Short mmCIF file of C-alpha atoms in Angstrom, two decimals:
data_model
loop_
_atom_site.label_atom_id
_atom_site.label_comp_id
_atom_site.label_asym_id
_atom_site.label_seq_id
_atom_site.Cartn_x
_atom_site.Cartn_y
_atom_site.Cartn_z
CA UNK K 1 6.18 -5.99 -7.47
CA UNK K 2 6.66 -4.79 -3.67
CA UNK K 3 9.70 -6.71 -2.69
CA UNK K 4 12.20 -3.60 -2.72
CA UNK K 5 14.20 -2.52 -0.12
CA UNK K 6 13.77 0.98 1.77
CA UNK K 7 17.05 2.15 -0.23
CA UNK K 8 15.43 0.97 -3.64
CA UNK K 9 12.31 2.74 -2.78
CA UNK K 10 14.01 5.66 -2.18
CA UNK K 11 15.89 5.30 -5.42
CA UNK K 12 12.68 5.00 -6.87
CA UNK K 13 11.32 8.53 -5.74
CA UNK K 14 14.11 10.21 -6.21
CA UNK K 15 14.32 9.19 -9.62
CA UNK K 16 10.48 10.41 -9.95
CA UNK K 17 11.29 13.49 -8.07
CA UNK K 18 13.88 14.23 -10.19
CA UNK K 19 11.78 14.08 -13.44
CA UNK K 20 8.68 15.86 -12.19
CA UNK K 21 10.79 18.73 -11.13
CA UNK K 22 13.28 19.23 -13.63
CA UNK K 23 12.63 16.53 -16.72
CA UNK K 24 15.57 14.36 -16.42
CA UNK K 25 16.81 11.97 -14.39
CA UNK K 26 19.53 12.68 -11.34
CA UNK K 27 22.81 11.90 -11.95
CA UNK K 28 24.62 8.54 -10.12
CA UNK K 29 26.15 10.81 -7.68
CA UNK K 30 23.00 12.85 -6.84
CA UNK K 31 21.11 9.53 -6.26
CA UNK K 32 23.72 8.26 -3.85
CA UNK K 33 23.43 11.74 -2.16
CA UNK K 34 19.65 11.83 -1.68
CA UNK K 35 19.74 7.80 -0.11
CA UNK K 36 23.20 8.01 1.88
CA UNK K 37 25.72 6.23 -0.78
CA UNK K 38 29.03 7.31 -0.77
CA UNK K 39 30.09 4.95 -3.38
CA UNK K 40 28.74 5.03 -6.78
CA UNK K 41 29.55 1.55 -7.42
CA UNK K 42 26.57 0.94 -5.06
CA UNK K 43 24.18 3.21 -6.52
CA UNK K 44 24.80 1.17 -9.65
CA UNK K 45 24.64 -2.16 -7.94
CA UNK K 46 21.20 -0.74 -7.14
CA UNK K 47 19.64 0.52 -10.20
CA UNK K 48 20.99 -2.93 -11.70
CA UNK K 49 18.53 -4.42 -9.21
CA UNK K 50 15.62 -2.14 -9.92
CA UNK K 51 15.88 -3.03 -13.62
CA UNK K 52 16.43 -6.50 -12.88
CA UNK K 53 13.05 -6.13 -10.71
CA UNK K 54 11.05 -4.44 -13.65
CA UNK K 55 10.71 -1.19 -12.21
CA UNK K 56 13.30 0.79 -13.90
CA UNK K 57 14.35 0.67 -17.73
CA UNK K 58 16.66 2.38 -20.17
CA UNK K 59 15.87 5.10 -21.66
CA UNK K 60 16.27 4.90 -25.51
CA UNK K 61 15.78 8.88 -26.28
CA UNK K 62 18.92 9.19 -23.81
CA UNK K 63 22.25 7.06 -23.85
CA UNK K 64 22.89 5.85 -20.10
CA UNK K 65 19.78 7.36 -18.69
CA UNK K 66 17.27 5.69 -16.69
CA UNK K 67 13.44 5.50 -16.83
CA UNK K 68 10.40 4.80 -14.32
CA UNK K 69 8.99 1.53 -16.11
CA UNK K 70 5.00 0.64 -16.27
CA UNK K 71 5.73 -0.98 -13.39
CA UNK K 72 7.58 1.75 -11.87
CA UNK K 73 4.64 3.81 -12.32
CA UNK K 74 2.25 1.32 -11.27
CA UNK K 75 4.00 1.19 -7.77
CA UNK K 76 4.61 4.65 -6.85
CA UNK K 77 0.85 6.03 -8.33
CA UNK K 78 0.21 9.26 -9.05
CA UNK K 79 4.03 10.36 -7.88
CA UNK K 80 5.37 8.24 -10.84
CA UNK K 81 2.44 9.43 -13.44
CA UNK K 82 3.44 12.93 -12.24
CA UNK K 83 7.02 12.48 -13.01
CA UNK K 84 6.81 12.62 -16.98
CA UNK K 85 5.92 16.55 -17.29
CA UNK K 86 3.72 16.78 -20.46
CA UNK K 87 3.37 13.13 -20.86
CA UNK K 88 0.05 11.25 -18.75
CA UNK K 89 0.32 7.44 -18.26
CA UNK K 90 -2.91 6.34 -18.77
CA UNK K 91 -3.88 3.34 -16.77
CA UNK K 92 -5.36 0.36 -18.95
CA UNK K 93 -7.88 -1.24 -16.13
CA UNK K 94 -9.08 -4.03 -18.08
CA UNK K 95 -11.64 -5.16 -20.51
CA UNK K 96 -15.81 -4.06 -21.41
CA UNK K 97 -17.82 -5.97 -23.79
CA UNK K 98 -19.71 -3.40 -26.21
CA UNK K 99 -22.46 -6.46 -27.30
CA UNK K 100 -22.80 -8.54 -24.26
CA UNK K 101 -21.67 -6.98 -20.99
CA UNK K 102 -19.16 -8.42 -18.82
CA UNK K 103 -17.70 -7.46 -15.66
CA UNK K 104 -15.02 -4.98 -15.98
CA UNK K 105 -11.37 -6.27 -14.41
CA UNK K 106 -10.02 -3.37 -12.25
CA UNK K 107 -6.55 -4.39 -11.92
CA UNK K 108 -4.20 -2.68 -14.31
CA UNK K 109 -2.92 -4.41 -17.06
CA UNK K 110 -0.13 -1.46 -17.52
CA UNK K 111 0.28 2.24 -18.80
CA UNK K 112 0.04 4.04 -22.14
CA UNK K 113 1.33 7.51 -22.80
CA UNK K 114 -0.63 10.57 -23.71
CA UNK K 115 -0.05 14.02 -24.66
CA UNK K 116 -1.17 15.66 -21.22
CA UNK K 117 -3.06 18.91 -22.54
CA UNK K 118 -5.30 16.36 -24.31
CA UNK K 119 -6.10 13.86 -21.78
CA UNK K 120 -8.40 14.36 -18.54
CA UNK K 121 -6.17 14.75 -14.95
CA UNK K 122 -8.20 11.45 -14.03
CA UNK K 123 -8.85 9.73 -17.21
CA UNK K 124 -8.37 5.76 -17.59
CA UNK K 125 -8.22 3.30 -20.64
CA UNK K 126 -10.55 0.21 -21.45
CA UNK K 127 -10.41 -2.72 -24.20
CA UNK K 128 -14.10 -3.01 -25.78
CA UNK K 129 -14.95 -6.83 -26.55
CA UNK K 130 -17.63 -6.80 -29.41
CA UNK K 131 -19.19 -5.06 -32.48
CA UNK K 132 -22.73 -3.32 -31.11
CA UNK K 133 -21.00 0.27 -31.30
CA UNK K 134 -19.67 -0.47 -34.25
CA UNK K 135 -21.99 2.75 -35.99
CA UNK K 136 -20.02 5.02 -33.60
CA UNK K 137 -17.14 4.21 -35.04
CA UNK K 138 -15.93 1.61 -31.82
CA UNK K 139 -14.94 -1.77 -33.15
CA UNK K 140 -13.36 -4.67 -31.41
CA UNK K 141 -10.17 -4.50 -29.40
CA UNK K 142 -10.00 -0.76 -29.62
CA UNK K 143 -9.25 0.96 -26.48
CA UNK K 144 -11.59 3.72 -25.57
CA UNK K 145 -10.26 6.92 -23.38
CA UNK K 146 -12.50 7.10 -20.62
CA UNK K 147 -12.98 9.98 -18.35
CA UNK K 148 -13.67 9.20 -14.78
CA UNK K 149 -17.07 10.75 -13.93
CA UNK K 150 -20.36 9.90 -12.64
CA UNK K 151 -22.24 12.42 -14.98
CA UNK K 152 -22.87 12.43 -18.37
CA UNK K 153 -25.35 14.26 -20.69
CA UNK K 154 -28.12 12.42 -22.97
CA UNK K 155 -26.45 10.50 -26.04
CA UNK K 156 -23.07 10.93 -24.15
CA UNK K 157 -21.27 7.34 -24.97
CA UNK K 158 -20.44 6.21 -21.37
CA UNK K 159 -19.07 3.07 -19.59
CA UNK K 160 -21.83 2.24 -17.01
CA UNK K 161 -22.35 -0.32 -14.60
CA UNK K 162 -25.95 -2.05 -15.15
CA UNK K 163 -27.67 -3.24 -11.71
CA UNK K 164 -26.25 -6.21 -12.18
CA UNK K 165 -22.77 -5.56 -11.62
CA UNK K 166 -21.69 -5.23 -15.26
CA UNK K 167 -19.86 -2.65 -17.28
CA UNK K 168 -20.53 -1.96 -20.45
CA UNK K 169 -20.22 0.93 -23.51
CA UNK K 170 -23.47 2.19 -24.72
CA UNK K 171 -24.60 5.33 -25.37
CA UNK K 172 -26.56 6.90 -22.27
CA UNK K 173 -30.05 7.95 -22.13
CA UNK K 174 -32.05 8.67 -18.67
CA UNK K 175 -35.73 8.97 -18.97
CA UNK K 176 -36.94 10.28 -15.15
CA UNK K 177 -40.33 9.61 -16.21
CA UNK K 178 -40.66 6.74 -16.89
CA UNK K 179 -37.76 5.81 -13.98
CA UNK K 180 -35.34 4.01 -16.21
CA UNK K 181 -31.80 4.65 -17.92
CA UNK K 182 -31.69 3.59 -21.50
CA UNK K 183 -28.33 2.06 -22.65
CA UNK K 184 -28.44 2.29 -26.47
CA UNK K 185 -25.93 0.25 -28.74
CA UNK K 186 -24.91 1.56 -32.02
CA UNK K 187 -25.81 -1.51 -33.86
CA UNK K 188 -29.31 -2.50 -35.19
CA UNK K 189 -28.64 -6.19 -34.02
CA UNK K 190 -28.40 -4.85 -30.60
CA UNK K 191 -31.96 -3.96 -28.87
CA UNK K 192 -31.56 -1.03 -26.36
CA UNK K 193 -30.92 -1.91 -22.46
CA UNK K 194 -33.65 -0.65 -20.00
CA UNK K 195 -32.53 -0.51 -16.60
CA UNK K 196 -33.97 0.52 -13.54
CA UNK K 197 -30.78 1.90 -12.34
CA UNK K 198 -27.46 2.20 -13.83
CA UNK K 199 -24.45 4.17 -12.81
CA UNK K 200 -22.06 5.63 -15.32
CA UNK K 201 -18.08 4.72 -14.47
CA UNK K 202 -17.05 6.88 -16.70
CA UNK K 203 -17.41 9.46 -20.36
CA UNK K 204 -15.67 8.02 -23.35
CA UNK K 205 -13.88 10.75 -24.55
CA UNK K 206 -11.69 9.13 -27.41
CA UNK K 207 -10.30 6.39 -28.93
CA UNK K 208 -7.46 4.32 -29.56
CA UNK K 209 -6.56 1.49 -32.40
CA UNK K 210 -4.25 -0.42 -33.29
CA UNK K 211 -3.98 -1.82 -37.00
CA UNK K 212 -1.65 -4.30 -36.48
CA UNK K 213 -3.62 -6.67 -34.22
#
């Protein structure tokens, strides 16, 4: 959403400021300080709109206390990530097909939180579509943690883009000798990809699943 006025925005970063730098939110008063309201019955007017507009939501750890939403996040990038301390937002980008690839969808679908001394500074989340890593322990509709990088060892379990323009999660194995890059599934059903060229998006680096789905 990016129909906020220059005061909401503002709002916004001061509210993400505020939370990187000391771990709570300002107070009504300090927000009406930092963006030139006098009256606090304005700066509430105004984080009634930012809820309202999906970019600000309640808090339920903290009675009367304010939160940067997904969305929140979403809009101010790595200034909202930043502004939950020991907590990473990890961006779900869209979906890869571990049996038949697909094309990945890059627009973000919304955030999930993450202990930060576990997760990689530039790590991002994808939704596997399939069963042919099912031997590594990657079924259907679990999210994988991948780490943004265009290296990866032998064996590594990777999402790479085939020369086609597809992603997909295989296990990666270069062979300069022969000139290819074997993708290998984890599934006898599934034959191993050879590919002249493939580039590797990213190092899956764990896992998340849901039981309830």
């Amino acid at each position: 959403m990016s129909d906020l006025s220059d005061r909401q925005w503002a709002i916004l970063r001061a509210i993400a400021r505020s939370l990187r730098e000391r771990g709570y939110p300002p107070s009504v008063r300090e927000i009406g300080k930092a963006v030139g309201l006098s009256s606090t019955s304005s700066v509430h007017f105004e984080l009634n709109r930012l809820v309202q507009k999906g970019v600000l939501e309640k808090d339920p750890e903290r009675p009367r206390a304010l939160r940067l939403s997904a969305e929140g996040m979403r809009l101010l990038g790595p200034e909202g990530r930043e502004a939950h301390g020991d907590v990473r937002y990890l961006p779900l980008v869209g979906r890869v097909t571990a049996g038949r690839p697909i094309t990945a969808v890059e627009n973000i679908e919304g955030y999930l939180p993450f202990p930060a001394a576990r997760t990689p500074d530039d790590a991002f989340l994808l939704r596997v579509e399939g069963d042919s890593m099912i031997l590594a322990g990657i079924y259907d509709g679990d999210l994988v943690i991948v780490e943004k990088t265009p290296h990866a060892n032998p064996g590594d379990i990777v999402v790479a883009m085939t020369e086609d323009g597809e992603a997909t999660v295989k296990r990666f194995y270069p062979d300069p000798a022969r000139g290819v890059v074997r993708l290998a599934a984890e599934n006898p059903n599934y034959p191993p990809m050879e590919l002249a060229t493939a580039t590797v998006l990213g190092r899956v680096v764990g896992l998340l699943r849901f039981y309830d789905r």
